[in-house]
């Protein structure tokens, strides 16, 4: 007997990242999102429809919370997010959805919304979305223990998982979340010093949030190393002090790599032998090309940084007083180019760095695809992940893999932006400005933000089960644009 829930349609979105205050918010298309949710709620009125929010629904790491996780203040933090005018209509649409018969809302945990695992938060969300209606409350399901969500559509088995489970930077320690939940139910709390964050959380809270105060685009620009980190250092070498902070965090990431293989698989209940620690290099932070451009080794760079920032303040020079690692990185990076402005040097470097880049190729079998599909058994027909913010649609030979992409702003250095000096100078100026308003304004005729909000739909169509990767467009009320479509026979 198969007791999995069965639907006529399942819609999956992820990486919404509701959170942060104005100017710090990375979700833009909130009206489109609210209308999309209402459209799904009205779909197939005589059928059973599920909406799966596949992780990073909210973003508490963008909130002003003490430490790395909201515990006693978790409900207050989520209340602030729900009542923020920027996000309020999305929550109103979700409330309408769960109050509709034969609709099911599934909330899967990610790595930016770990507080969803706490019973206090789940009770609060049920009350806010469904009120006292027991049927509406029953239409809300939480998957917050790392198992993902499995259901059936026309006999095809669907498996939704956020994807951070295979990411050594960002995996969740579900055992620790369970311990916090037990304490909260028992009327206790935890000290922030007792919480052991993953390396990705440390990177966001200790490094990225500081950088974002000046350069709001830093976590929107893809690919992260070949474009974002190197562009940051080119525009503002003083940010090297933040980049070098990653060295200790990378050590934490190396320890995480020992655990991450056990997150998604049912195997490996006994801890594997500890792997030998690998020395951390500048290449880990900057990538192979920029790392190779430096003739100094990591210890030299760190010693130089320590000397520079331990020295007493002095008058600003040609580099605005920011000598040391940052200046060295830029000098080594562009040493082969002389007599040209920084923006043109960066443009030429980006053309080289991004040559043959596959980041935005929908069929690219990236690391998340490889790791997740290796851990999923052959009985799963459709695998759906998120986490990377990069949409994917891949035919595995009768089985199918999707990544739902994201609803946040995404920036990409397109061929049009890099085509000539004049155009890129405009891009460079926007990046140097750093504000979200400048990013949204973009350039005349060349938007910097991709107008791309992605969703996956798996549904019964006649005698077939059809999976599509869609772009939700316009105001979200109309039919989406199909990016990729796979069909298989109903069993």
Protein backbone atom coordinates (compact mmCIF):
# COMPACT_ATOMS: atom_id res chain seq x y z
CA UNK A 1 0.00 0.00 0.00
CA UNK A 2 1.39 3.41 -0.99
CA UNK A 3 0.32 6.06 1.51
CA UNK A 4 2.11 8.99 -0.14
CA UNK A 5 -0.06 12.06 -0.74
CA UNK A 6 -1.28 12.24 -4.33
CA UNK A 7 -2.03 15.37 -6.35
CA UNK A 8 -3.17 16.35 -9.79
CA UNK A 9 -0.73 19.27 -9.81
CA UNK A 10 2.32 20.21 -7.76
CA UNK A 11 3.89 23.66 -8.09
CA UNK A 12 7.35 24.25 -6.60
CA UNK A 13 9.15 27.53 -5.95
CA UNK A 14 12.11 28.26 -3.71
CA UNK A 15 14.61 30.87 -2.59
CA UNK A 16 12.15 33.67 -2.04
CA UNK A 17 14.26 35.22 0.75
CA UNK A 18 11.65 37.41 2.40
CA UNK A 19 13.59 39.40 4.96
CA UNK A 20 15.68 42.47 5.62
CA UNK A 21 14.77 46.11 5.72
CA UNK A 22 14.27 48.38 2.69
CA UNK A 23 17.52 48.77 0.76
CA UNK A 24 18.66 45.40 2.06
CA UNK A 25 15.83 43.31 0.61
CA UNK A 26 16.75 41.10 -2.33
CA UNK A 27 13.22 39.94 -3.24
CA UNK A 28 11.71 42.36 -5.75
CA UNK A 29 8.71 40.83 -7.57
CA UNK A 30 6.42 40.53 -4.55
CA UNK A 31 3.26 41.51 -6.44
CA UNK A 32 4.00 38.93 -9.11
CA UNK A 33 4.63 36.31 -6.43
CA UNK A 34 1.36 37.01 -4.60
CA UNK A 35 -0.60 36.78 -7.86
CA UNK A 36 1.19 33.57 -8.83
CA UNK A 37 0.16 32.00 -5.52
CA UNK A 38 -3.44 33.08 -6.10
CA UNK A 39 -3.33 31.66 -9.62
CA UNK A 40 -2.11 28.29 -8.31
CA UNK A 41 -4.84 28.37 -5.68
CA UNK A 42 -7.48 28.83 -8.37
CA UNK A 43 -6.05 26.17 -10.69
CA UNK A 44 -7.89 22.90 -11.32
CA UNK A 45 -10.77 23.59 -8.90
CA UNK A 46 -11.97 20.00 -9.06
CA UNK A 47 -8.50 18.57 -8.45
CA UNK A 48 -5.91 18.34 -5.69
CA UNK A 49 -3.14 20.92 -5.92
CA UNK A 50 -0.01 21.41 -3.81
CA UNK A 51 2.28 24.41 -3.56
CA UNK A 52 5.74 23.49 -2.26
CA UNK A 53 7.94 26.28 -0.90
CA UNK A 54 11.22 24.43 -1.29
CA UNK A 55 13.45 26.25 1.18
CA UNK A 56 14.72 29.75 1.99
CA UNK A 57 11.17 31.08 2.10
CA UNK A 58 12.26 33.69 4.61
CA UNK A 59 15.76 34.98 5.34
CA UNK A 60 16.49 35.51 9.00
CA UNK A 61 20.17 36.03 8.17
CA UNK A 62 19.11 39.36 6.62
CA UNK A 63 17.40 40.37 9.88
CA UNK A 64 18.85 42.24 12.84
CA UNK A 65 19.05 39.31 15.21
CA UNK A 66 21.71 38.63 17.82
CA UNK A 67 24.01 35.79 16.84
CA UNK A 68 23.42 33.30 14.07
CA UNK A 69 19.95 31.94 14.85
CA UNK A 70 16.76 33.46 16.25
CA UNK A 71 15.52 31.38 19.19
CA UNK A 72 13.56 33.34 21.79
CA UNK A 73 13.02 36.09 19.19
CA UNK A 74 12.12 33.71 16.34
CA UNK A 75 8.38 34.47 16.36
CA UNK A 76 8.99 38.21 16.70
CA UNK A 77 11.43 38.10 13.77
CA UNK A 78 8.99 36.26 11.52
CA UNK A 79 6.18 38.58 12.62
CA UNK A 80 8.26 41.54 11.45
CA UNK A 81 8.84 39.85 8.08
CA UNK A 82 5.16 39.01 7.63
CA UNK A 83 4.05 42.53 8.52
CA UNK A 84 6.65 44.29 6.38
CA UNK A 85 4.66 46.13 3.67
CA UNK A 86 7.03 44.69 1.05
CA UNK A 87 5.98 41.12 1.86
CA UNK A 88 2.52 41.39 3.43
CA UNK A 89 0.57 40.55 0.26
CA UNK A 90 2.57 37.35 -0.26
CA UNK A 91 1.48 36.13 3.16
CA UNK A 92 -2.09 37.21 2.47
CA UNK A 93 -2.05 35.10 -0.71
CA UNK A 94 -0.69 32.11 1.21
CA UNK A 95 -3.49 32.50 3.76
CA UNK A 96 -6.07 32.51 0.94
CA UNK A 97 -4.41 29.42 -0.51
CA UNK A 98 -4.66 27.27 2.63
CA UNK A 99 -8.28 28.31 3.17
CA UNK A 100 -9.17 26.86 -0.24
CA UNK A 101 -10.46 23.28 -0.35
CA UNK A 102 -8.19 20.62 -1.86
CA UNK A 103 -5.11 22.86 -1.66
CA UNK A 104 -1.99 21.83 0.30
CA UNK A 105 0.88 24.15 1.29
CA UNK A 106 4.19 22.44 1.97
CA UNK A 107 7.05 24.35 3.62
CA UNK A 108 10.50 22.78 3.23
CA UNK A 109 13.41 24.09 5.26
CA UNK A 110 16.45 25.73 3.67
CA UNK A 111 19.59 27.20 5.19
CA UNK A 112 18.39 30.82 5.56
CA UNK A 113 15.15 29.90 7.37
CA UNK A 114 16.20 27.27 9.92
CA UNK A 115 13.85 28.77 12.50
CA UNK A 116 11.00 27.10 10.58
CA UNK A 117 12.06 23.89 12.35
CA UNK A 118 11.00 25.26 15.74
CA UNK A 119 7.55 24.23 17.04
CA UNK A 120 6.92 27.77 18.28
CA UNK A 121 7.32 29.08 14.73
CA UNK A 122 5.21 26.35 13.13
CA UNK A 123 2.35 26.96 15.57
CA UNK A 124 2.58 30.69 14.90
CA UNK A 125 2.51 30.27 11.11
CA UNK A 126 -0.47 27.91 11.25
CA UNK A 127 -2.34 30.43 13.40
CA UNK A 128 -1.48 33.39 11.16
CA UNK A 129 -2.27 31.63 7.88
CA UNK A 130 -5.20 29.42 8.86
CA UNK A 131 -6.64 30.98 11.98
CA UNK A 132 -8.76 28.58 14.02
CA UNK A 133 -10.03 26.64 10.98
CA UNK A 134 -8.92 23.02 11.59
CA UNK A 135 -9.26 22.09 7.91
CA UNK A 136 -7.11 25.01 6.79
CA UNK A 137 -4.54 24.17 9.46
CA UNK A 138 -4.42 20.60 8.20
CA UNK A 139 -3.57 21.87 4.72
CA UNK A 140 -0.18 23.17 5.94
CA UNK A 141 2.68 20.68 6.10
CA UNK A 142 6.22 21.32 7.30
CA UNK A 143 9.28 19.35 6.21
CA UNK A 144 12.02 20.62 8.47
CA UNK A 145 14.03 17.54 9.49
CA UNK A 146 16.07 17.27 6.29
CA UNK A 147 13.99 14.53 4.69
CA UNK A 148 12.53 16.71 1.95
CA UNK A 149 9.00 16.17 0.70
CA UNK A 150 7.75 13.24 -1.35
CA UNK A 151 4.40 12.86 -3.09
CA UNK A 152 2.75 11.38 -6.18
CA UNK A 153 1.41 12.99 -9.35
CA UNK A 154 -0.35 10.56 -11.66
CA UNK A 155 1.64 7.70 -10.16
CA UNK A 156 4.98 9.47 -10.72
CA UNK A 157 6.96 9.96 -7.56
CA UNK A 158 8.14 13.51 -6.83
CA UNK A 159 10.97 14.38 -4.42
CA UNK A 160 11.53 17.99 -3.33
CA UNK A 161 14.62 18.94 -1.32
CA UNK A 162 16.23 22.35 -0.91
CA UNK A 163 19.71 21.24 -1.97
CA UNK A 164 21.86 22.67 0.81
CA UNK A 165 22.06 19.14 2.21
CA UNK A 166 24.89 18.43 -0.25
CA UNK A 167 26.62 21.79 0.27
CA UNK A 168 29.53 21.69 2.71
CA UNK A 169 29.18 25.44 3.26
CA UNK A 170 25.47 25.46 4.05
CA UNK A 171 24.19 22.12 5.35
CA UNK A 172 21.89 22.14 8.37
CA UNK A 173 22.67 20.28 11.57
CA UNK A 174 19.18 18.92 12.06
CA UNK A 175 20.16 17.21 15.30
CA UNK A 176 20.95 20.62 16.80
CA UNK A 177 17.67 22.07 15.52
CA UNK A 178 15.84 19.17 17.17
CA UNK A 179 17.62 19.88 20.46
CA UNK A 180 16.59 23.54 20.32
CA UNK A 181 13.00 22.48 19.59
CA UNK A 182 13.01 20.22 22.64
CA UNK A 183 14.30 23.06 24.80
CA UNK A 184 11.68 25.50 23.50
CA UNK A 185 8.86 23.05 24.16
CA UNK A 186 10.27 22.52 27.64
CA UNK A 187 10.27 26.25 28.35
CA UNK A 188 14.04 26.61 28.01
CA UNK A 189 16.33 28.43 25.61
CA UNK A 190 19.93 28.31 24.42
CA UNK A 191 22.85 30.67 24.66
CA UNK A 192 24.14 31.96 21.33
CA UNK A 193 27.59 30.73 22.32
CA UNK A 194 26.19 27.18 22.34
CA UNK A 195 25.02 27.36 18.72
CA UNK A 196 27.43 26.00 16.12
CA UNK A 197 26.65 27.70 12.78
CA UNK A 198 27.69 26.26 9.45
CA UNK A 199 30.38 28.01 7.43
CA UNK A 200 27.91 29.61 5.04
CA UNK A 201 25.97 31.20 7.89
CA UNK A 202 29.19 32.57 9.34
CA UNK A 203 30.17 33.94 5.95
CA UNK A 204 26.82 35.75 5.57
CA UNK A 205 26.74 37.19 9.08
CA UNK A 206 30.44 38.00 9.50
CA UNK A 207 31.43 39.01 5.97
CA UNK A 208 28.65 39.33 3.39
CA UNK A 209 26.26 41.46 5.43
CA UNK A 210 29.03 43.99 6.03
CA UNK A 211 29.90 44.09 2.34
CA UNK A 212 26.20 44.39 1.40
CA UNK A 213 25.88 47.58 3.42
CA UNK A 214 28.10 49.20 0.78
CA UNK A 215 27.64 46.92 -2.26
CA UNK A 216 24.10 45.55 -2.29
CA UNK A 217 24.83 43.45 -5.39
CA UNK A 218 27.46 41.20 -3.84
CA UNK A 219 25.17 38.17 -3.32
CA UNK A 220 23.09 38.82 -6.45
CA UNK A 221 25.85 38.60 -9.05
CA UNK A 222 26.62 35.20 -10.55
CA UNK A 223 28.93 33.32 -10.76
CA UNK A 224 30.10 34.05 -7.23
CA UNK A 225 33.85 33.71 -7.70
CA UNK A 226 34.49 34.40 -11.37
CA UNK A 227 32.29 37.51 -11.31
CA UNK A 228 31.20 38.69 -7.86
CA UNK A 229 34.26 38.25 -5.61
CA UNK A 230 36.75 39.38 -8.24
CA UNK A 231 34.65 42.37 -9.29
CA UNK A 232 34.36 43.42 -5.65
CA UNK A 233 38.13 43.39 -5.24
CA UNK A 234 38.66 45.22 -8.50
CA UNK A 235 36.20 47.99 -7.61
CA UNK A 236 37.21 48.27 -3.97
CA UNK A 237 40.52 46.63 -2.98
CA UNK A 238 39.88 47.61 0.64
CA UNK A 239 37.31 44.79 0.72
CA UNK A 240 40.25 42.38 0.83
CA UNK A 241 40.10 42.69 4.60
CA UNK A 242 36.66 41.11 4.43
CA UNK A 243 37.76 38.48 1.93
CA UNK A 244 40.66 37.42 4.15
CA UNK A 245 38.23 36.87 6.99
CA UNK A 246 36.98 33.91 4.97
CA UNK A 247 40.11 31.91 5.68
CA UNK A 248 38.98 30.85 9.14
CA UNK A 249 35.49 30.22 7.81
CA UNK A 250 36.86 28.02 5.03
CA UNK A 251 38.44 25.90 7.74
CA UNK A 252 34.94 25.46 9.18
CA UNK A 253 33.72 24.57 5.69
CA UNK A 254 36.43 21.88 5.45
CA UNK A 255 35.10 20.32 8.64
CA UNK A 256 31.60 20.55 7.21
CA UNK A 257 32.70 18.56 4.18
CA UNK A 258 33.30 15.62 6.51
CA UNK A 259 29.65 15.69 7.57
CA UNK A 260 27.78 16.76 4.47
CA UNK A 261 27.89 13.38 2.72
CA UNK A 262 25.65 12.01 5.47
CA UNK A 263 22.96 14.68 5.15
CA UNK A 264 20.93 13.39 2.22
CA UNK A 265 21.73 9.69 2.10
CA UNK A 266 20.12 7.05 4.29
CA UNK A 267 23.53 5.38 4.46
CA UNK A 268 26.41 6.30 6.68
CA UNK A 269 24.73 6.21 10.08
CA UNK A 270 28.13 5.69 11.64
CA UNK A 271 30.44 8.71 11.30
CA UNK A 272 33.08 8.23 8.60
CA UNK A 273 36.74 8.54 9.50
CA UNK A 274 37.84 12.14 9.82
CA UNK A 275 39.49 13.47 6.70
CA UNK A 276 42.89 15.06 6.94
CA UNK A 277 42.62 18.83 7.03
CA UNK A 278 43.68 20.50 3.80
CA UNK A 279 45.69 23.69 3.88
CA UNK A 280 43.61 26.71 2.95
CA UNK A 281 44.94 28.81 0.08
CA UNK A 282 44.08 32.15 -1.47
CA UNK A 283 42.81 30.16 -4.43
CA UNK A 284 39.98 28.85 -2.21
CA UNK A 285 38.76 32.40 -1.78
CA UNK A 286 39.50 33.96 -5.11
CA UNK A 287 39.29 31.03 -7.48
CA UNK A 288 42.04 29.48 -9.57
CA UNK A 289 42.67 32.32 -12.03
CA UNK A 290 42.93 35.18 -9.58
CA UNK A 291 44.70 33.02 -7.03
CA UNK A 292 47.28 32.07 -9.64
CA UNK A 293 47.80 35.75 -10.48
CA UNK A 294 49.32 36.28 -7.04
CA UNK A 295 52.99 35.47 -6.55
CA UNK A 296 52.81 35.73 -2.77
CA UNK A 297 51.65 32.72 -0.81
CA UNK A 298 48.77 32.77 1.65
CA UNK A 299 50.96 33.33 4.72
CA UNK A 300 52.61 36.34 3.08
CA UNK A 301 49.24 37.85 2.25
CA UNK A 302 47.86 37.31 5.73
CA UNK A 303 50.98 38.75 7.35
CA UNK A 304 50.76 41.75 5.02
CA UNK A 305 47.11 42.24 5.93
CA UNK A 306 47.84 41.96 9.64
CA UNK A 307 50.63 44.54 9.38
CA UNK A 308 48.47 46.91 7.35
CA UNK A 309 45.47 46.85 9.64
CA UNK A 310 47.49 46.80 12.85
CA UNK A 311 49.39 49.93 11.78
CA UNK A 312 48.27 53.35 13.05
CA UNK A 313 46.11 55.40 10.68
CA UNK A 314 47.95 57.54 8.16
CA UNK A 315 47.14 60.01 5.47
CA UNK A 316 45.35 58.71 2.39
CA UNK A 317 47.53 58.11 -0.63
CA UNK A 318 46.81 57.20 -4.24
CA UNK A 319 45.05 54.05 -3.07
CA UNK A 320 42.97 55.97 -0.50
CA UNK A 321 45.14 54.50 2.20
CA UNK A 322 44.13 50.94 1.32
CA UNK A 323 47.48 49.31 0.62
CA UNK A 324 48.46 45.74 1.39
CA UNK A 325 46.50 42.73 0.21
CA UNK A 326 43.85 44.65 -1.72
CA UNK A 327 46.33 46.73 -3.67
CA UNK A 328 48.50 43.71 -4.31
CA UNK A 329 45.56 41.72 -5.65
CA UNK A 330 44.59 44.49 -8.04
CA UNK A 331 48.19 45.13 -9.15
CA UNK A 332 48.80 41.44 -9.85
CA UNK A 333 45.43 41.08 -11.53
CA UNK A 334 45.93 43.92 -13.97
CA UNK A 335 49.70 44.04 -14.12
CA UNK A 336 49.61 42.82 -17.70
CA UNK A 337 47.48 45.83 -18.67
CA UNK A 338 48.98 49.31 -18.49
CA UNK A 339 47.76 52.76 -19.26
CA UNK A 340 44.03 51.98 -19.18
CA UNK A 341 41.30 52.81 -16.62
CA UNK A 342 40.26 50.30 -13.99
CA UNK A 343 36.84 49.80 -15.52
CA UNK A 344 38.35 48.78 -18.85
CA UNK A 345 40.89 46.53 -17.12
CA UNK A 346 38.05 44.83 -15.28
CA UNK A 347 35.99 44.47 -18.47
CA UNK A 348 38.86 42.72 -20.23
CA UNK A 349 39.50 40.48 -17.23
CA UNK A 350 35.80 39.52 -17.05
CA UNK A 351 35.73 38.61 -20.71
CA UNK A 352 38.54 36.17 -19.93
CA UNK A 353 37.10 34.88 -16.66
CA UNK A 354 33.62 34.26 -18.04
CA UNK A 355 34.66 32.64 -21.30
CA UNK A 356 32.67 29.40 -21.72
CA UNK A 357 30.90 29.99 -18.39
CA UNK A 358 27.96 27.60 -17.89
CA UNK A 359 26.37 29.25 -14.85
CA UNK A 360 23.09 30.19 -16.53
CA UNK A 361 22.83 27.18 -18.87
CA UNK A 362 19.61 25.39 -17.92
CA UNK A 363 20.96 21.94 -18.84
CA UNK A 364 24.25 22.37 -16.95
CA UNK A 365 24.87 19.39 -14.68
CA UNK A 366 26.32 21.37 -11.81
CA UNK A 367 27.60 20.17 -8.45
CA UNK A 368 24.18 20.24 -6.80
CA UNK A 369 22.70 18.13 -9.59
CA UNK A 370 25.54 15.63 -9.37
CA UNK A 371 25.45 15.28 -5.59
CA UNK A 372 21.68 15.17 -5.17
CA UNK A 373 21.00 12.73 -8.02
CA UNK A 374 23.75 10.43 -6.72
CA UNK A 375 21.90 10.18 -3.40
CA UNK A 376 18.37 9.67 -4.79
CA UNK A 377 17.07 6.19 -5.56
CA UNK A 378 15.68 4.98 -8.89
CA UNK A 379 12.06 5.03 -7.70
CA UNK A 380 12.04 8.84 -7.82
CA UNK A 381 10.77 10.12 -11.16
CA UNK A 382 11.07 13.89 -10.65
CA UNK A 383 13.73 15.49 -8.44
CA UNK A 384 13.25 19.16 -7.57
CA UNK A 385 15.84 21.29 -5.75
CA UNK A 386 16.62 24.95 -5.20
CA UNK A 387 19.41 26.58 -3.17
CA UNK A 388 21.77 27.62 -5.99
CA UNK A 389 19.40 30.29 -7.39
CA UNK A 390 20.14 28.81 -10.83
CA UNK A 391 17.29 27.14 -12.68
CA UNK A 392 17.90 23.72 -14.22
CA UNK A 393 15.89 21.25 -16.32
CA UNK A 394 17.66 17.97 -17.12
CA UNK A 395 16.41 14.76 -18.72
CA UNK A 396 18.16 11.87 -16.97
CA UNK A 397 16.73 9.29 -19.36
CA UNK A 398 13.11 8.86 -18.31
CA UNK A 399 13.72 10.54 -14.96
CA UNK A 400 13.92 14.30 -14.59
CA UNK A 401 15.75 16.90 -12.52
CA UNK A 402 14.66 20.48 -11.93
CA UNK A 403 16.11 23.36 -10.00
CA UNK A 404 13.53 26.03 -9.28
CA UNK A 405 15.97 28.94 -9.50
CA UNK A 406 14.90 31.88 -7.38
CA UNK A 407 12.60 34.89 -7.01
CA UNK A 408 15.31 37.30 -5.86
CA UNK A 409 17.19 39.73 -8.06
CA UNK A 410 19.84 38.03 -10.20
CA UNK A 411 22.69 39.86 -11.90
CA UNK A 412 24.72 38.53 -14.79
CA UNK A 413 27.49 40.10 -16.85
CA UNK A 414 25.98 39.57 -20.28
CA UNK A 415 27.77 39.77 -23.61
CA UNK A 416 26.01 43.09 -24.24
CA UNK A 417 27.40 44.57 -21.02
CA UNK A 418 30.94 43.44 -21.79
CA UNK A 419 30.83 44.24 -25.50
CA UNK A 420 32.54 47.63 -25.41
CA UNK A 421 34.26 50.11 -23.13
CA UNK A 422 31.47 52.69 -23.11
CA UNK A 423 28.70 50.28 -22.13
CA UNK A 424 30.72 48.63 -19.40
CA UNK A 425 31.72 51.99 -17.97
CA UNK A 426 28.02 52.51 -17.20
CA UNK A 427 27.82 49.08 -15.57
CA UNK A 428 30.96 49.80 -13.57
CA UNK A 429 29.52 53.07 -12.30
CA UNK A 430 26.34 51.33 -11.11
CA UNK A 431 28.36 48.67 -9.30
CA UNK A 432 30.56 51.32 -7.74
CA UNK A 433 27.44 53.17 -6.54
CA UNK A 434 26.45 49.89 -4.91
CA UNK A 435 22.86 50.75 -3.95
CA UNK A 436 19.83 48.61 -4.72
CA UNK A 437 18.14 51.65 -6.29
CA UNK A 438 20.99 52.05 -8.78
CA UNK A 439 20.93 48.34 -9.56
CA UNK A 440 17.19 48.39 -10.21
CA UNK A 441 17.47 51.47 -12.42
CA UNK A 442 20.19 49.84 -14.54
CA UNK A 443 21.27 51.42 -17.83
CA UNK A 444 19.24 52.79 -20.69
CA UNK A 445 18.27 49.78 -22.77
CA UNK A 446 20.32 47.35 -20.67
CA UNK A 447 18.72 46.18 -17.41
CA UNK A 448 21.20 44.82 -14.88
CA UNK A 449 18.65 42.62 -13.11
CA UNK A 450 17.38 39.56 -14.96
CA UNK A 451 13.58 39.62 -15.12
CA UNK A 452 13.44 35.95 -14.21
CA UNK A 453 11.22 34.37 -11.56
CA UNK A 454 11.11 30.61 -11.87
CA UNK A 455 8.67 27.88 -10.91
CA UNK A 456 8.32 24.16 -11.57
CA UNK A 457 4.96 22.54 -12.29
CA UNK A 458 4.37 18.79 -12.40
CA UNK A 459 0.84 17.83 -13.42
CA UNK A 460 -1.37 15.22 -14.98
CA UNK A 461 -2.27 16.00 -18.59
CA UNK A 462 -4.47 13.28 -20.07
CA UNK A 463 -2.46 10.07 -19.98
CA UNK A 464 0.84 11.82 -19.23
CA UNK A 465 2.63 13.36 -16.27
CA UNK A 466 4.24 16.56 -17.49
CA UNK A 467 6.98 18.49 -15.72
CA UNK A 468 7.78 22.04 -16.79
CA UNK A 469 10.26 24.68 -15.77
CA UNK A 470 8.44 27.98 -16.16
CA UNK A 471 9.14 31.68 -15.98
CA UNK A 472 6.37 33.52 -14.16
CA UNK A 473 5.99 36.78 -16.07
CA UNK A 474 4.19 40.09 -15.98
CA UNK A 475 1.98 40.54 -12.94
CA UNK A 476 1.84 36.78 -12.30
CA UNK A 477 -1.81 36.41 -13.21
CA UNK A 478 -1.34 35.01 -16.69
CA UNK A 479 0.08 31.78 -18.06
CA UNK A 480 3.81 31.38 -17.47
CA UNK A 481 6.43 31.02 -20.19
CA UNK A 482 7.62 27.43 -20.62
CA UNK A 483 11.40 27.07 -20.50
CA UNK A 484 11.62 23.27 -20.62
CA UNK A 485 9.01 20.51 -20.74
CA UNK A 486 9.30 16.78 -20.02
CA UNK A 487 6.50 14.22 -20.29
CA UNK A 488 6.10 10.59 -19.29
CA UNK A 489 3.19 8.17 -19.30
CA UNK A 490 0.90 7.90 -16.31
CA UNK A 491 1.56 4.64 -14.49
